[in-house]
Amino acid sequence: LFYAEAMDNNLVEDAAFLEELNRAKEGLLRQYNIRKLIESVQVTEEEAEAFYKENQDKFVGQATVEASHILVDTLEEADRIRKEIAEGLDFAEAAKKYSSCPSKAQGGSLGSFGRGQMVPEFEEAAFSIAEGTVSEPVQTQFGYHLILKTGETSPESQTFEDVKDNIYQQLLVQKQNKTYVDKVESLKSKYDIERM
């Protein structure tokens, strides 16, 4: 409706409108030109593979531990339960019977975790004990834990296929930024621009 009225009133010839139209046209043309420049940037598989080979240390997964635990309030309780386990009580059964952690429903299983996911005292104990052994009681802000380490994975290098998409994206952004900056510098030497 406003467009129809503007046309009827011949606002298309209005000097203020023409000035605004030119500003909008400049902005659109500038954005279109930048988009064309950015879209012209490509990353080849060779570039991605070379980046992967030169930066393999950045593509290493982290070590993980698989563990179960029993959480109790006192050191005395933890020592007593550890003794029962040493005398033959199954760890999962002991967790169901004594632990105050909700994980007791799964026999105390916490699944797998890497460094930085658990409180430091717990993490240190879980990573340092041998697989299949029960830790001494470990005190944290939550109470006393008995930890059974059930598995461990070493850090492994991620394959190129695993990280290829991330590498392409990272290199593409880097190349687009460099292309843009280089183009701006090149245009500065080609055109004299007056600031308003």
mmCIF file of C-alpha atoms in Angstrom:
data_model
loop_
_atom_site.group_PDB
_atom_site.id
_atom_site.type_symbol
_atom_site.label_atom_id
_atom_site.label_comp_id
_atom_site.label_asym_id
_atom_site.label_seq_id
_atom_site.Cartn_x
_atom_site.Cartn_y
_atom_site.Cartn_z
ATOM 1 C CA LEU A 1 0.000 0.000 0.000
ATOM 2 C CA PHE A 2 2.772 2.441 0.876
ATOM 3 C CA TYR A 3 4.660 1.436 -2.264
ATOM 4 C CA ALA A 4 1.563 2.100 -4.393
ATOM 5 C CA GLU A 5 1.089 5.480 -2.753
ATOM 6 C CA ALA A 6 4.783 6.367 -3.226
ATOM 7 C CA MET A 7 4.520 5.538 -6.927
ATOM 8 C CA ASP A 8 1.323 7.602 -7.285
ATOM 9 C CA ASN A 9 3.062 10.553 -5.609
ATOM 10 C CA ASN A 10 6.127 10.060 -7.852
ATOM 11 C CA LEU A 11 8.438 9.759 -4.810
ATOM 12 C CA VAL A 12 10.737 7.711 -7.016
ATOM 13 C CA GLU A 13 11.995 11.050 -8.424
ATOM 14 C CA ASP A 14 12.424 12.646 -4.980
ATOM 15 C CA ALA A 15 16.049 13.789 -4.421
ATOM 16 C CA ALA A 16 16.180 12.459 -0.841
ATOM 17 C CA PHE A 17 14.887 9.072 -2.049
ATOM 18 C CA LEU A 18 17.472 8.931 -4.850
ATOM 19 C CA GLU A 19 20.235 9.690 -2.339
ATOM 20 C CA GLU A 20 18.968 6.922 -0.036
ATOM 21 C CA LEU A 21 18.657 4.550 -3.002
ATOM 22 C CA ASN A 22 22.264 5.235 -3.972
ATOM 23 C CA ARG A 23 23.470 4.533 -0.406
ATOM 24 C CA ALA A 24 21.500 1.266 -0.359
ATOM 25 C CA LYS A 25 22.832 0.351 -3.811
ATOM 26 C CA GLU A 26 26.421 1.025 -2.678
ATOM 27 C CA GLY A 27 25.945 -1.145 0.409
ATOM 28 C CA LEU A 28 24.369 -3.996 -1.551
ATOM 29 C CA LEU A 29 27.032 -3.833 -4.246
ATOM 30 C CA ARG A 30 29.806 -3.788 -1.645
ATOM 31 C CA GLN A 31 28.319 -6.820 0.150
ATOM 32 C CA TYR A 32 27.765 -8.645 -3.132
ATOM 33 C CA ASN A 33 31.369 -8.038 -4.194
ATOM 34 C CA ILE A 34 32.702 -9.244 -0.819
ATOM 35 C CA ARG A 35 30.500 -12.345 -0.994
ATOM 36 C CA LYS A 36 31.785 -13.141 -4.501
ATOM 37 C CA LEU A 37 35.360 -12.764 -3.268
ATOM 38 C CA ILE A 38 34.784 -14.986 -0.216
ATOM 39 C CA GLU A 39 32.910 -17.634 -2.214
ATOM 40 C CA SER A 40 35.823 -17.855 -4.647
ATOM 41 C CA VAL A 41 38.107 -19.168 -1.894
ATOM 42 C CA GLN A 42 38.553 -22.941 -1.901
ATOM 43 C CA VAL A 43 40.508 -25.417 0.213
ATOM 44 C CA THR A 44 41.994 -28.398 -1.605
ATOM 45 C CA GLU A 45 42.352 -31.864 -0.146
ATOM 46 C CA GLU A 46 46.128 -31.505 -0.555
ATOM 47 C CA GLU A 47 46.101 -28.362 1.613
ATOM 48 C CA ALA A 48 43.987 -30.092 4.256
ATOM 49 C CA GLU A 49 46.236 -33.169 4.299
ATOM 50 C CA ALA A 50 49.369 -31.010 4.504
ATOM 51 C CA PHE A 51 47.883 -29.100 7.463
ATOM 52 C CA TYR A 52 47.029 -32.411 9.155
ATOM 53 C CA LYS A 53 50.575 -33.765 8.677
ATOM 54 C CA GLU A 54 52.202 -30.544 9.909
ATOM 55 C CA ASN A 55 49.988 -30.389 13.011
ATOM 56 C CA GLN A 56 49.528 -34.007 14.070
ATOM 57 C CA ASP A 57 50.136 -33.122 17.703
ATOM 58 C CA LYS A 58 46.853 -31.162 17.630
ATOM 59 C CA PHE A 59 44.890 -34.226 16.568
ATOM 60 C CA VAL A 60 45.447 -36.538 19.503
ATOM 61 C CA GLY A 61 42.494 -37.694 21.553
ATOM 62 C CA GLN A 62 42.706 -37.806 25.317
ATOM 63 C CA ALA A 63 43.254 -40.755 27.593
ATOM 64 C CA THR A 64 40.120 -41.981 29.330
ATOM 65 C CA VAL A 65 39.389 -44.143 32.339
ATOM 66 C CA GLU A 66 36.385 -46.331 32.946
ATOM 67 C CA ALA A 67 35.577 -46.658 36.621
ATOM 68 C CA SER A 68 33.008 -47.472 39.262
ATOM 69 C CA HIS A 69 32.903 -46.039 42.746
ATOM 70 C CA ILE A 70 31.292 -46.257 46.131
ATOM 71 C CA LEU A 71 30.628 -43.007 47.978
ATOM 72 C CA VAL A 72 30.231 -42.891 51.773
ATOM 73 C CA ASP A 73 30.382 -40.204 54.446
ATOM 74 C CA THR A 74 33.242 -41.403 56.648
ATOM 75 C CA LEU A 75 36.705 -42.887 56.322
ATOM 76 C CA GLU A 76 35.691 -45.656 58.739
ATOM 77 C CA GLU A 77 32.831 -46.745 56.463
ATOM 78 C CA ALA A 78 35.113 -46.693 53.422
ATOM 79 C CA ASP A 79 37.755 -48.816 55.200
ATOM 80 C CA ARG A 80 35.119 -51.329 56.382
ATOM 81 C CA ILE A 81 33.610 -51.697 52.887
ATOM 82 C CA ARG A 82 37.052 -52.016 51.287
ATOM 83 C CA LYS A 83 37.808 -54.848 53.708
ATOM 84 C CA GLU A 84 34.515 -56.602 52.786
ATOM 85 C CA ILE A 85 35.424 -56.326 49.098
ATOM 86 C CA ALA A 86 38.895 -57.758 49.789
ATOM 87 C CA GLU A 87 37.177 -60.671 51.562
ATOM 88 C CA GLY A 88 35.044 -61.419 48.482
ATOM 89 C CA LEU A 89 32.075 -59.039 48.345
ATOM 90 C CA ASP A 90 31.451 -58.048 44.711
ATOM 91 C CA PHE A 91 32.208 -54.336 44.117
ATOM 92 C CA ALA A 92 28.916 -53.739 42.264
ATOM 93 C CA GLU A 93 26.969 -55.404 45.089
ATOM 94 C CA ALA A 94 28.811 -53.315 47.657
ATOM 95 C CA ALA A 95 27.978 -50.173 45.679
ATOM 96 C CA LYS A 96 24.283 -51.068 45.572
ATOM 97 C CA LYS A 97 24.322 -51.841 49.279
ATOM 98 C CA TYR A 98 26.405 -48.968 50.681
ATOM 99 C CA SER A 99 26.951 -46.108 48.199
ATOM 100 C CA SER A 100 25.131 -42.796 48.594
ATOM 101 C CA CYS A 101 25.718 -41.877 44.929
ATOM 102 C CA PRO A 102 22.892 -42.393 42.404
ATOM 103 C CA SER A 103 25.354 -44.462 40.368
ATOM 104 C CA LYS A 104 24.762 -47.266 42.900
ATOM 105 C CA ALA A 105 21.815 -48.366 40.728
ATOM 106 C CA GLN A 106 24.404 -49.296 38.070
ATOM 107 C CA GLY A 107 26.735 -50.948 40.554
ATOM 108 C CA GLY A 108 28.617 -47.675 40.996
ATOM 109 C CA SER A 109 29.553 -47.421 37.318
ATOM 110 C CA LEU A 110 30.506 -43.930 36.153
ATOM 111 C CA GLY A 111 31.306 -44.997 32.596
ATOM 112 C CA SER A 112 34.289 -43.447 30.834
ATOM 113 C CA PHE A 113 35.707 -40.012 31.531
ATOM 114 C CA GLY A 114 38.752 -37.997 30.579
ATOM 115 C CA ARG A 115 40.877 -35.576 32.485
ATOM 116 C CA GLY A 116 39.079 -32.490 33.718
ATOM 117 C CA GLN A 117 35.689 -34.163 34.082
ATOM 118 C CA MET A 118 35.925 -35.217 37.723
ATOM 119 C CA VAL A 119 37.150 -33.439 40.839
ATOM 120 C CA PRO A 120 40.974 -33.495 40.926
ATOM 121 C CA GLU A 121 41.425 -35.914 43.868
ATOM 122 C CA PHE A 122 39.056 -38.438 42.306
ATOM 123 C CA GLU A 123 40.573 -38.065 38.850
ATOM 124 C CA GLU A 124 44.137 -38.486 40.102
ATOM 125 C CA ALA A 125 43.278 -41.693 41.932
ATOM 126 C CA ALA A 126 41.268 -43.137 39.024
ATOM 127 C CA PHE A 127 44.081 -42.518 36.540
ATOM 128 C CA SER A 128 46.866 -43.723 38.830
ATOM 129 C CA ILE A 129 45.559 -47.089 40.106
ATOM 130 C CA ALA A 130 45.991 -50.271 38.108
ATOM 131 C CA GLU A 131 43.075 -51.643 36.127
ATOM 132 C CA GLY A 132 41.009 -54.105 38.135
ATOM 133 C CA THR A 133 42.099 -52.762 41.517
ATOM 134 C CA VAL A 134 40.193 -50.901 44.198
ATOM 135 C CA SER A 135 41.717 -47.667 45.464
ATOM 136 C CA GLU A 136 42.404 -46.701 49.034
ATOM 137 C CA PRO A 137 39.656 -44.345 50.282
ATOM 138 C CA VAL A 138 39.834 -41.035 48.403
ATOM 139 C CA GLN A 139 38.468 -37.938 50.115
ATOM 140 C CA THR A 140 36.707 -35.262 48.045
ATOM 141 C CA GLN A 141 34.182 -32.554 48.828
ATOM 142 C CA PHE A 142 31.454 -35.210 48.441
ATOM 143 C CA GLY A 143 32.798 -37.693 50.988
ATOM 144 C CA TYR A 144 35.001 -40.786 50.738
ATOM 145 C CA HIS A 145 35.244 -42.826 47.552
ATOM 146 C CA LEU A 146 36.392 -46.329 46.819
ATOM 147 C CA ILE A 147 37.260 -46.469 43.124
ATOM 148 C CA LEU A 148 37.408 -49.575 40.951
ATOM 149 C CA LYS A 149 39.207 -48.943 37.676
ATOM 150 C CA THR A 150 37.552 -51.139 35.044
ATOM 151 C CA GLY A 151 39.265 -49.888 31.899
ATOM 152 C CA GLU A 152 41.573 -47.347 30.357
ATOM 153 C CA THR A 153 42.258 -46.030 26.865
ATOM 154 C CA SER A 154 45.497 -44.378 25.808
ATOM 155 C CA PRO A 155 45.472 -41.174 23.829
ATOM 156 C CA GLU A 156 45.248 -42.033 20.143
ATOM 157 C CA SER A 157 45.887 -39.933 17.086
ATOM 158 C CA GLN A 158 42.743 -39.039 15.243
ATOM 159 C CA THR A 159 42.794 -40.032 11.587
ATOM 160 C CA PHE A 160 42.615 -37.491 8.797
ATOM 161 C CA GLU A 161 39.122 -38.794 7.996
ATOM 162 C CA ASP A 162 38.037 -38.113 11.600
ATOM 163 C CA VAL A 163 39.110 -34.468 11.496
ATOM 164 C CA LYS A 164 38.920 -33.636 7.789
ATOM 165 C CA ASP A 165 35.720 -31.565 8.013
ATOM 166 C CA ASN A 166 37.095 -29.474 10.898
ATOM 167 C CA ILE A 167 40.363 -28.887 9.043
ATOM 168 C CA TYR A 168 38.541 -27.813 5.881
ATOM 169 C CA GLN A 169 36.415 -25.361 7.874
ATOM 170 C CA GLN A 170 39.392 -23.958 9.786
ATOM 171 C CA LEU A 171 41.511 -23.526 6.659
ATOM 172 C CA LEU A 172 38.609 -22.045 4.723
ATOM 173 C CA VAL A 173 38.036 -19.352 7.356
ATOM 174 C CA GLN A 174 41.783 -18.585 7.477
ATOM 175 C CA LYS A 175 42.035 -18.338 3.679
ATOM 176 C CA GLN A 176 38.880 -16.236 3.427
ATOM 177 C CA ASN A 177 40.199 -13.800 6.042
ATOM 178 C CA LYS A 178 43.585 -13.550 4.330
ATOM 179 C CA THR A 179 41.979 -13.101 0.908
ATOM 180 C CA TYR A 180 39.760 -10.325 2.284
ATOM 181 C CA VAL A 181 42.634 -8.492 4.006
ATOM 182 C CA ASP A 182 44.892 -8.830 0.941
ATOM 183 C CA LYS A 183 42.117 -7.525 -1.305
ATOM 184 C CA VAL A 184 41.501 -4.518 0.969
ATOM 185 C CA GLU A 185 45.227 -3.664 0.898
ATOM 186 C CA SER A 186 45.311 -4.037 -2.888
ATOM 187 C CA LEU A 187 42.244 -1.819 -3.315
ATOM 188 C CA LYS A 188 43.696 0.855 -1.012
ATOM 189 C CA SER A 189 46.611 1.275 -3.400
ATOM 190 C CA LYS A 190 44.305 1.304 -6.445
ATOM 191 C CA TYR A 191 41.623 3.765 -5.325
ATOM 192 C CA ASP A 192 41.657 7.075 -3.508
ATOM 193 C CA ILE A 193 38.820 7.077 -0.980
ATOM 194 C CA GLU A 194 37.716 10.236 0.756
ATOM 195 C CA ARG A 195 36.243 9.805 4.208
ATOM 196 C CA MET A 196 33.045 11.693 4.902
#
